[in-house]
């Protein structure tokens, strides 16, 4: 039905007859001539209708936005002064000779030229995806996936599928359950990741596996989460953590070079403890120059319990952020920042303005200044390298509260003060704690199959809180785009980890018996990493939500406005499954 895509009609086709098919993007009637911008997935082409061809001109008069048409015509150069340098077809136009209206379009429920709600965009997603901006993002995503496959194939990796219907895996979120008709009362779970299967593939001798795979998690949603999302899943045998990082870093660097012509350079490596200390986050945005500075040692003896209490608590923290130019903040603005950190559990936000550092204490302004001895003030200003016009913002509480509150405040201040650079800033974060301890016991910071660093099973059992995991996250501009670890390949170590997590032998056998059995038969050392394809593409195209790079996403309430899913099940189907809906 066509000889060329719209975007392929360039100067090379001058004088030729071509046939294109697509949609009417825009129609302009200039009296003597009708101009139509015709669109397909490759771009726009200007089509001209001459009144000398009366029948065809009459058909062109009927055209409206989003009519689906086929047009045959002669390619000619645009007149002087009408060249559009922003279009690949901007030097030519198509003089129409034949037109067929393949399908008319009713009045459009969403207007491309106006802002509409996201729910409307998702309700009419097939129209939303026709927009050049959305069309380009989905095409870009496809090219990223293709580039990933080429890279992995070139490195000797095998693309192997894993099951969609399986048992629950311990990824930390709720599972989506699928009832079994043939085994009434029993359920499959949709995989939160292929974690156990890719480990089994390593034990099966497939030493380099990858897969671009759908994963499912029934969790609270936000801009970078969906109930179904896509992972670039990678697992290797006989490779160290450093070698896995080197390989996957090379893949991401090649992606950025090919897709964006951006050289990310070598990725710095930072320990989790340093990331939390300096940035209050395990996924720091290095484009933001603001840092957290610890000052507990300076304030542990001052007569101000708000500071001295946490400063003398082993689990407490007192830290400060210096904001260049922040002394201009009004009291109202400071109160707004105080309310902001309250979201993260902070009880307040002490502040100190540096109006004239040379004047010493007299050049400072702060409601808590009276509690600070002059010597402490001098050392404080020296430690944070304060200058005239700066403001110091303090956090004092449990270490977790201070890190989370000031870490979030750091990001907000970076945006509000326009401090965030436009560079790409990648980072590896390593040496995570093996476990997180709460009042209810220990929890795996990553997952129960992550290996510890440099300890035996007995040493881990004796002091689990001090253990570090052999895990690593790739962070890009403050977004975790991938994470992985060296896996436990020793049965005894795996049993110890289960014990620390409160998983007894019976539960371990019930949930992971097949994995524990496999570990008995010469399981090799193995490691892997999974990237969030949606997040990675979101960053690369500059989108603010992964919904903009997924063809048919769900809303933040895990609904699909297009298909009205989830829906009510047929009672006969429920009866066949042996399921009754509880009111």
XYZ file of C-alpha atoms in Angstrom:
583
model
C 0.000 0.000 0.000
C 3.001 2.318 0.188
C 6.376 2.644 -1.462
C 7.945 4.842 1.219
C 7.533 5.862 4.824
C 6.837 9.576 5.244
C 10.222 10.196 6.868
C 12.034 8.546 3.947
C 10.859 11.070 1.363
C 13.874 13.351 1.051
C 15.851 15.131 -1.684
C 16.990 11.755 -3.039
C 13.412 11.228 -4.285
C 13.073 14.543 -6.188
C 11.034 14.018 -9.348
C 9.960 10.517 -8.362
C 6.429 9.241 -7.827
C 5.918 7.776 -4.333
C 3.022 6.377 -2.346
C 2.734 7.013 1.381
C 0.159 5.926 3.950
C -0.543 7.307 7.398
C -2.558 9.882 9.317
C -3.465 13.513 8.806
C -1.486 15.359 11.446
C -2.527 18.856 10.434
C -4.502 20.420 7.575
C -4.125 24.004 6.364
C -6.415 25.559 3.753
C -4.699 28.594 2.251
C -7.414 29.399 -0.232
C -5.814 28.358 -3.479
C -3.936 25.383 -2.010
C -4.484 22.795 0.707
C -1.474 21.672 2.736
C -1.553 18.487 4.805
C 1.156 17.347 7.211
C 1.001 13.576 6.894
C 2.420 11.395 9.654
C 3.593 7.853 10.243
C 6.045 6.465 12.791
C 9.042 7.850 10.879
C 7.938 11.488 10.910
C 6.032 14.123 8.954
C 5.748 14.869 5.227
C 4.122 17.961 3.740
C 1.582 17.132 1.029
C 0.237 19.807 -1.358
C -3.180 19.586 -3.068
C -3.590 21.725 -6.197
C -7.110 22.921 -7.206
C -6.259 22.054 -10.837
C -7.029 18.450 -9.826
C -10.659 19.166 -8.972
C -11.833 15.731 -7.830
C -8.809 15.156 -5.631
C -9.005 18.705 -4.266
C -12.601 18.007 -3.250
C -11.451 14.879 -1.384
C -8.706 16.889 0.329
C -11.382 19.311 1.541
C -12.924 16.446 3.514
C -9.734 15.643 5.417
C -9.642 16.182 9.162
C -7.155 15.421 11.915
C -6.326 11.700 12.244
C -8.049 10.600 9.029
C -6.153 7.538 7.798
C -5.150 8.080 4.148
C -3.068 6.792 1.263
C -1.549 9.372 -1.099
C 0.428 9.033 -4.303
C 2.242 12.015 -5.726
C 5.384 13.576 -7.146
C 8.235 14.671 -4.905
C 9.319 18.240 -5.557
C 11.518 20.810 -3.839
C 9.854 23.271 -1.528
C 9.818 26.880 -2.759
C 12.521 29.231 -1.478
C 11.756 30.470 2.028
C 9.559 27.473 2.884
C 12.270 24.984 3.815
C 11.796 23.548 7.329
C 15.223 22.651 8.737
C 13.649 20.930 11.770
C 12.199 18.136 9.609
C 14.161 15.437 7.815
C 11.690 15.940 4.956
C 11.798 19.731 5.297
C 13.371 20.426 1.891
C 10.714 18.611 -0.124
C 6.956 18.262 -0.449
C 4.661 15.812 -2.155
C 2.412 17.155 -4.910
C -0.608 14.880 -4.569
C -1.926 13.060 -7.658
C -4.124 10.423 -6.014
C -5.740 10.165 -2.582
C -7.668 7.364 -0.889
C -9.362 7.963 2.446
C -8.816 4.606 4.153
C -10.741 5.515 7.290
C -12.338 8.601 8.731
C -11.816 9.725 12.338
C -14.584 10.829 14.648
C -14.039 14.005 16.699
C -11.050 13.264 18.912
C -11.629 12.656 22.639
C -8.138 13.986 23.433
C -6.535 16.980 21.754
C -2.815 16.719 21.052
C -2.454 20.489 21.241
C -3.854 20.806 24.766
C -2.880 19.447 28.164
C -5.138 16.575 29.171
C -5.116 14.451 32.306
C -2.950 11.348 32.415
C -6.049 9.238 32.994
C -7.492 10.531 29.711
C -4.219 9.819 27.958
C -4.261 6.236 29.266
C -7.976 5.811 28.500
C -7.267 6.625 24.836
C -3.711 5.310 24.823
C -3.877 4.268 21.161
C -4.396 7.948 20.293
C -1.854 9.144 22.846
C 0.781 6.855 21.328
C 0.255 8.471 17.928
C 1.699 11.715 19.272
C 5.218 12.122 17.808
C 6.702 12.600 21.294
C 5.252 9.348 22.640
C 5.898 7.502 19.403
C 9.574 8.451 19.544
C 9.906 7.279 23.159
C 8.471 3.846 22.402
C 10.702 3.509 19.334
C 13.701 4.578 21.421
C 12.865 1.908 23.978
C 12.767 -0.732 21.246
C 16.204 0.364 20.004
C 17.594 0.191 23.562
C 16.314 -3.372 23.957
C 17.815 -4.297 20.596
C 21.177 -2.773 21.560
C 21.164 -4.683 24.864
C 20.565 -7.950 23.039
C 23.367 -7.254 20.576
C 25.782 -6.471 23.381
C 24.864 -9.528 25.456
C 25.021 -11.810 22.416
C 28.471 -10.429 21.579
C 29.653 -11.332 25.097
C 28.542 -14.950 24.801
C 25.349 -14.681 26.876
C 22.369 -16.936 26.155
C 18.830 -15.541 26.091
C 16.895 -18.128 28.149
C 13.266 -17.787 29.219
C 12.105 -18.579 32.743
C 8.549 -19.451 33.897
C 5.798 -16.897 34.408
C 3.760 -19.286 36.575
C 5.844 -20.226 39.603
C 6.012 -20.163 43.392
C 6.285 -16.971 45.408
C 9.794 -15.491 45.533
C 11.042 -13.441 48.500
C 11.523 -10.038 46.885
C 9.871 -8.012 49.634
C 6.591 -7.109 47.887
C 3.249 -8.884 47.702
C 2.859 -11.450 44.950
C 0.222 -11.514 42.247
C -1.476 -14.892 42.663
C -2.939 -17.048 39.889
C -5.429 -19.735 40.949
C -5.003 -23.224 39.548
C -8.077 -24.849 37.985
C -6.542 -28.319 37.966
C -5.308 -28.080 41.568
C -8.162 -26.370 43.387
C -7.121 -24.369 46.424
C -3.569 -23.943 45.139
C -2.034 -20.919 43.466
C 0.798 -19.959 41.195
C 2.584 -16.655 41.773
C 3.711 -14.332 39.014
C 7.474 -13.820 39.429
C 8.742 -10.712 41.202
C 12.012 -11.558 39.448
C 13.558 -14.696 37.930
C 15.962 -14.843 40.906
C 15.742 -18.524 41.806
C 15.521 -19.749 38.224
C 18.559 -17.813 37.058
C 20.525 -19.269 39.973
C 19.342 -22.726 38.936
C 20.495 -22.000 35.384
C 23.979 -21.309 36.752
C 23.853 -24.645 38.566
C 22.780 -26.222 35.267
C 25.979 -25.133 33.537
C 24.660 -22.168 31.504
C 27.365 -19.818 32.706
C 26.117 -16.661 30.974
C 22.377 -16.005 30.947
C 20.343 -12.923 30.173
C 16.715 -12.146 29.558
C 14.589 -9.062 28.983
C 11.728 -10.208 31.153
C 8.451 -9.080 32.699
C 8.290 -9.010 36.509
C 5.280 -8.462 38.767
C 4.999 -6.868 42.200
C 1.840 -5.921 44.037
C 3.235 -2.853 45.798
C 2.381 0.795 46.311
C 3.084 2.650 43.089
C 4.835 5.903 42.203
C 6.418 7.556 39.166
C 9.138 4.909 38.771
C 7.090 1.835 39.770
C 4.522 -0.304 37.970
C 2.787 -3.558 38.951
C 4.352 -5.115 35.858
C 7.765 -3.892 34.796
C 10.645 -5.046 32.632
C 14.082 -6.181 33.779
C 17.295 -6.735 31.886
C 18.207 -9.818 33.880
C 21.816 -11.040 33.889
C 23.518 -13.925 35.695
C 27.051 -15.315 35.396
C 29.164 -18.171 36.717
C 32.819 -17.905 37.811
C 32.807 -14.092 37.792
C 33.587 -11.851 40.761
C 31.540 -8.829 41.792
C 34.138 -6.542 40.205
C 33.950 -8.469 36.932
C 30.133 -8.299 36.867
C 30.326 -4.547 37.464
C 32.912 -4.152 34.718
C 30.776 -6.087 32.226
C 27.496 -4.330 32.976
C 29.148 -0.916 33.162
C 30.538 -1.583 29.688
C 27.022 -2.420 28.484
C 25.532 0.801 29.837
C 28.395 2.886 28.485
C 27.957 1.347 25.028
C 24.197 2.048 25.224
C 24.745 5.729 25.950
C 27.373 6.055 23.222
C 25.165 4.382 20.625
C 21.837 5.923 21.586
C 22.774 9.387 22.886
C 26.393 9.882 21.770
C 27.267 10.393 25.449
C 30.458 9.005 26.992
C 29.737 8.250 30.642
C 33.397 7.546 31.393
C 34.495 5.258 34.204
C 31.964 4.849 37.003
C 33.215 5.801 40.478
C 32.694 3.245 43.260
C 31.422 4.336 46.684
C 30.714 2.345 49.831
C 27.175 2.424 51.198
C 28.457 3.925 54.463
C 30.051 6.850 52.617
C 26.949 7.429 50.509
C 24.760 7.611 53.612
C 27.249 9.812 55.465
C 27.727 12.354 52.668
C 24.353 12.272 50.944
C 21.850 10.597 53.278
C 20.931 8.186 50.490
C 22.109 4.883 49.036
C 21.379 6.275 45.559
C 22.951 9.745 45.680
C 22.493 12.218 42.862
C 26.059 13.398 42.278
C 24.894 16.258 40.051
C 23.905 18.020 43.279
C 26.956 19.543 45.070
C 25.295 19.745 48.510
C 26.543 17.291 51.139
C 25.744 16.314 54.712
C 28.522 17.096 57.198
C 28.630 15.297 60.568
C 29.085 17.593 63.578
C 28.079 15.360 66.512
C 31.584 15.555 67.993
C 31.312 19.362 68.133
C 27.963 19.540 69.901
C 28.003 16.581 72.305
C 28.868 18.819 75.267
C 26.726 21.884 74.526
C 23.799 22.784 76.764
C 21.160 21.978 74.154
C 19.658 18.507 74.536
C 18.148 18.575 71.044
C 21.736 18.356 69.726
C 23.708 16.846 72.592
C 21.215 13.975 73.095
C 21.617 12.456 69.597
C 25.319 13.405 69.602
C 25.886 11.109 72.583
C 23.599 8.331 71.349
C 25.430 5.540 69.439
C 22.397 5.317 67.163
C 22.031 9.091 66.851
C 23.348 11.584 64.346
C 23.829 15.343 64.129
C 24.550 16.643 60.634
C 24.377 19.908 58.742
C 23.860 20.996 55.134
C 25.503 24.206 53.992
C 23.451 25.983 51.313
C 25.372 28.652 49.357
C 23.267 31.804 49.116
C 20.730 30.358 51.551
C 20.945 33.292 53.975
C 18.412 35.007 51.711
C 15.715 32.571 52.831
C 12.807 34.156 54.671
C 11.460 32.739 57.917
C 8.388 31.563 55.993
C 10.578 29.642 53.552
C 12.549 28.080 56.405
C 9.271 27.020 58.014
C 8.273 25.353 54.738
C 11.532 23.377 54.726
C 10.895 22.461 58.363
C 7.491 21.074 57.422
C 9.112 19.188 54.536
C 11.615 17.324 56.733
C 8.735 16.558 59.104
C 7.402 14.214 56.421
C 10.477 12.047 57.074
C 10.119 12.019 60.846
C 12.324 15.002 61.730
C 11.044 16.960 64.730
C 12.450 20.275 63.515
C 15.082 22.048 61.433
C 17.549 24.273 63.260
C 19.279 26.910 61.136
C 22.150 29.363 61.204
C 22.663 32.208 58.717
C 26.193 33.372 57.930
C 25.782 37.081 57.229
C 29.367 38.171 57.895
C 31.817 35.428 58.773
C 34.645 37.851 59.443
C 32.587 39.288 62.314
C 32.588 35.941 64.109
C 29.568 35.137 66.258
C 28.249 38.682 65.743
C 27.986 37.972 62.014
C 25.687 35.000 62.541
C 21.924 34.780 62.931
C 20.231 31.764 64.524
C 17.676 30.982 67.227
C 20.032 28.291 68.603
C 23.238 30.374 68.485
C 23.056 31.085 72.249
C 23.724 27.403 72.971
C 26.979 27.329 70.991
C 30.275 28.319 72.664
C 32.368 30.594 70.471
C 35.043 27.917 69.993
C 32.414 25.436 68.740
C 31.017 28.028 66.327
C 34.485 28.724 64.958
C 35.204 25.037 64.379
C 31.726 24.467 62.923
C 32.149 27.233 60.342
C 35.587 25.912 59.474
C 34.361 22.333 59.030
C 31.546 23.248 56.620
C 33.690 25.906 54.867
C 31.044 28.573 55.437
C 31.017 31.828 53.488
C 29.037 35.030 53.671
C 25.476 34.477 52.472
C 25.347 30.776 53.392
C 22.797 29.098 55.623
C 23.451 25.988 57.713
C 20.529 23.603 58.199
C 20.835 21.066 61.038
C 19.344 17.636 61.613
C 19.600 15.912 65.006
C 17.831 12.638 65.759
C 18.217 8.922 65.215
C 20.731 8.363 62.435
C 18.104 6.856 60.131
C 15.801 9.853 60.576
C 18.565 12.406 60.014
C 19.874 10.625 56.923
C 16.449 10.250 55.351
C 15.239 13.764 56.225
C 18.399 15.652 55.262
C 18.922 13.398 52.244
C 15.487 14.371 50.927
C 16.042 18.018 51.891
C 19.346 18.001 49.996
C 17.539 16.999 46.807
C 14.840 19.637 47.279
C 17.372 22.384 48.006
C 19.385 21.389 44.948
C 16.322 21.910 42.766
C 15.102 25.055 44.531
C 18.508 26.761 44.332
C 19.175 25.523 40.773
C 22.336 23.704 41.853
C 21.828 20.456 39.917
C 24.067 20.197 36.867
C 22.937 18.836 33.502
C 25.731 16.236 33.378
C 25.288 12.475 33.544
C 26.593 11.195 36.864
C 26.858 7.406 37.203
C 27.991 5.627 40.360
C 28.437 2.159 41.828
C 27.332 1.795 45.463
C 28.850 -1.267 47.177
C 29.401 -2.860 50.602
C 25.811 -2.695 51.799
C 24.911 -4.026 55.232
C 23.936 -7.674 54.964
C 20.901 -7.231 57.218
C 18.641 -4.517 58.530
C 17.755 -4.923 62.218
C 14.339 -3.896 63.523
C 12.366 -4.596 66.675
C 10.980 -7.664 64.904
C 14.380 -9.110 64.040
C 16.703 -9.130 61.025
C 15.667 -8.550 57.412
C 17.761 -9.021 54.264
C 18.647 -5.620 52.833
C 18.678 -7.127 49.334
C 17.375 -10.712 49.270
C 18.126 -13.926 51.213
C 20.444 -15.309 48.513
C 23.055 -12.510 48.689
C 26.479 -13.648 49.887
C 28.287 -11.885 52.745
C 31.774 -10.463 52.312
C 34.704 -12.202 53.958
C 33.004 -14.126 56.765
C 32.399 -17.797 57.394
C 28.965 -19.217 58.180
C 29.887 -19.424 61.896
C 31.168 -15.833 61.958
C 28.003 -14.621 60.256
C 25.812 -16.458 62.757
C 27.784 -14.966 65.664
C 27.540 -11.326 64.516
C 25.012 -10.798 61.716
C 24.578 -7.078 62.397
C 28.188 -6.336 61.456
C 28.203 -8.280 58.178
C 28.448 -6.592 54.796
C 26.869 -8.097 51.700
C 28.649 -8.636 48.411
C 26.028 -6.520 46.656
C 26.224 -3.577 44.265
C 23.813 -1.023 42.838
C 24.271 1.077 39.725
C 22.989 4.606 40.287
C 22.510 7.216 37.582
C 21.556 10.801 38.419
C 20.106 9.714 41.750
C 18.078 6.810 40.324
C 18.909 3.176 41.022
C 18.885 1.683 37.519
C 20.286 -1.726 38.429
C 21.296 -3.887 41.340
C 22.779 -7.282 41.981
C 25.079 -9.366 44.093
C 27.275 -12.382 44.421
C 24.958 -15.256 45.356
C 25.336 -17.813 48.109
C 26.459 -21.075 46.501
C 27.103 -23.003 49.721
C 24.250 -24.883 51.374
C 25.522 -24.320 54.935
C 25.835 -20.547 54.427
C 22.360 -20.397 52.930
C 20.910 -22.242 55.929
C 22.613 -19.793 58.321
C 21.157 -16.821 56.462
C 17.692 -18.347 56.602
C 18.142 -18.884 60.341
C 19.130 -15.254 60.935
C 16.052 -14.156 58.993
C 13.834 -16.318 61.187
C 13.104 -18.858 58.446
C 13.168 -22.247 60.154
C 14.155 -25.477 58.437
C 10.567 -26.490 57.702
C 9.708 -23.139 56.132
C 12.961 -23.109 54.169
C 12.175 -26.540 52.744
C 8.609 -25.549 51.979
C 9.587 -22.350 50.123
C 13.053 -23.059 48.771
C 13.552 -26.801 49.018
C 14.365 -27.153 45.330
C 17.101 -24.493 45.611
C 18.610 -25.989 48.755
C 18.613 -29.401 47.084
C 20.375 -27.965 44.026
C 23.063 -26.378 46.212
C 24.131 -29.886 47.282
C 25.306 -30.952 43.829
C 28.387 -28.943 42.947
C 26.781 -25.515 42.718
C 29.339 -23.083 41.218
C 30.109 -19.549 42.448
C 27.789 -17.187 40.610
C 26.723 -13.556 40.549
C 24.362 -11.351 38.629
C 22.589 -8.065 38.209
C 19.194 -6.842 37.008
C 18.500 -3.484 35.378
C 15.141 -1.770 35.348
C 14.668 -1.256 31.610
C 11.769 1.149 32.170
C 13.775 3.360 34.541
C 16.826 3.309 32.290
C 14.836 4.394 29.226
C 12.961 6.980 31.307
C 16.266 8.634 32.197
C 17.665 8.418 28.684
C 14.660 10.163 27.077
C 14.270 12.709 29.892
C 10.797 11.539 30.945
C 9.508 12.147 34.464
C 7.641 8.841 34.778
C 8.176 5.296 33.543
C 4.549 5.403 32.349
C 5.781 7.566 29.483
C 8.070 4.810 28.189
C 5.674 1.860 28.599
C 3.177 1.334 25.791
C 0.222 0.361 27.996
C 0.982 1.192 31.654
C -1.233 1.140 34.722
C -2.213 4.169 36.800
C -0.855 4.819 40.295
C -3.814 2.816 41.603
C -2.785 -0.181 39.453
C -5.699 0.205 37.038
C -5.851 0.245 33.246
C -8.306 2.946 32.063
C -8.057 1.612 28.500
C -9.387 -1.885 29.239
C -11.002 -1.082 32.597
C -8.851 -3.741 34.272
C -8.975 -5.226 36.835
C -12.546 -6.321 36.273
C -15.116 -8.564 37.900
C -14.605 -12.265 37.234
C -17.268 -14.429 35.645
C -19.056 -16.330 38.452
C -18.868 -19.541 36.431
C -15.089 -19.157 36.133
C -14.775 -18.608 39.879
C -16.925 -21.663 40.543
C -14.696 -23.748 38.275
C -11.661 -22.528 40.224
C -13.317 -23.221 43.566
C -13.096 -19.553 44.591
C -15.709 -17.522 46.452
C -15.509 -13.731 46.712
C -15.509 -12.547 50.308
C -17.593 -9.360 50.829
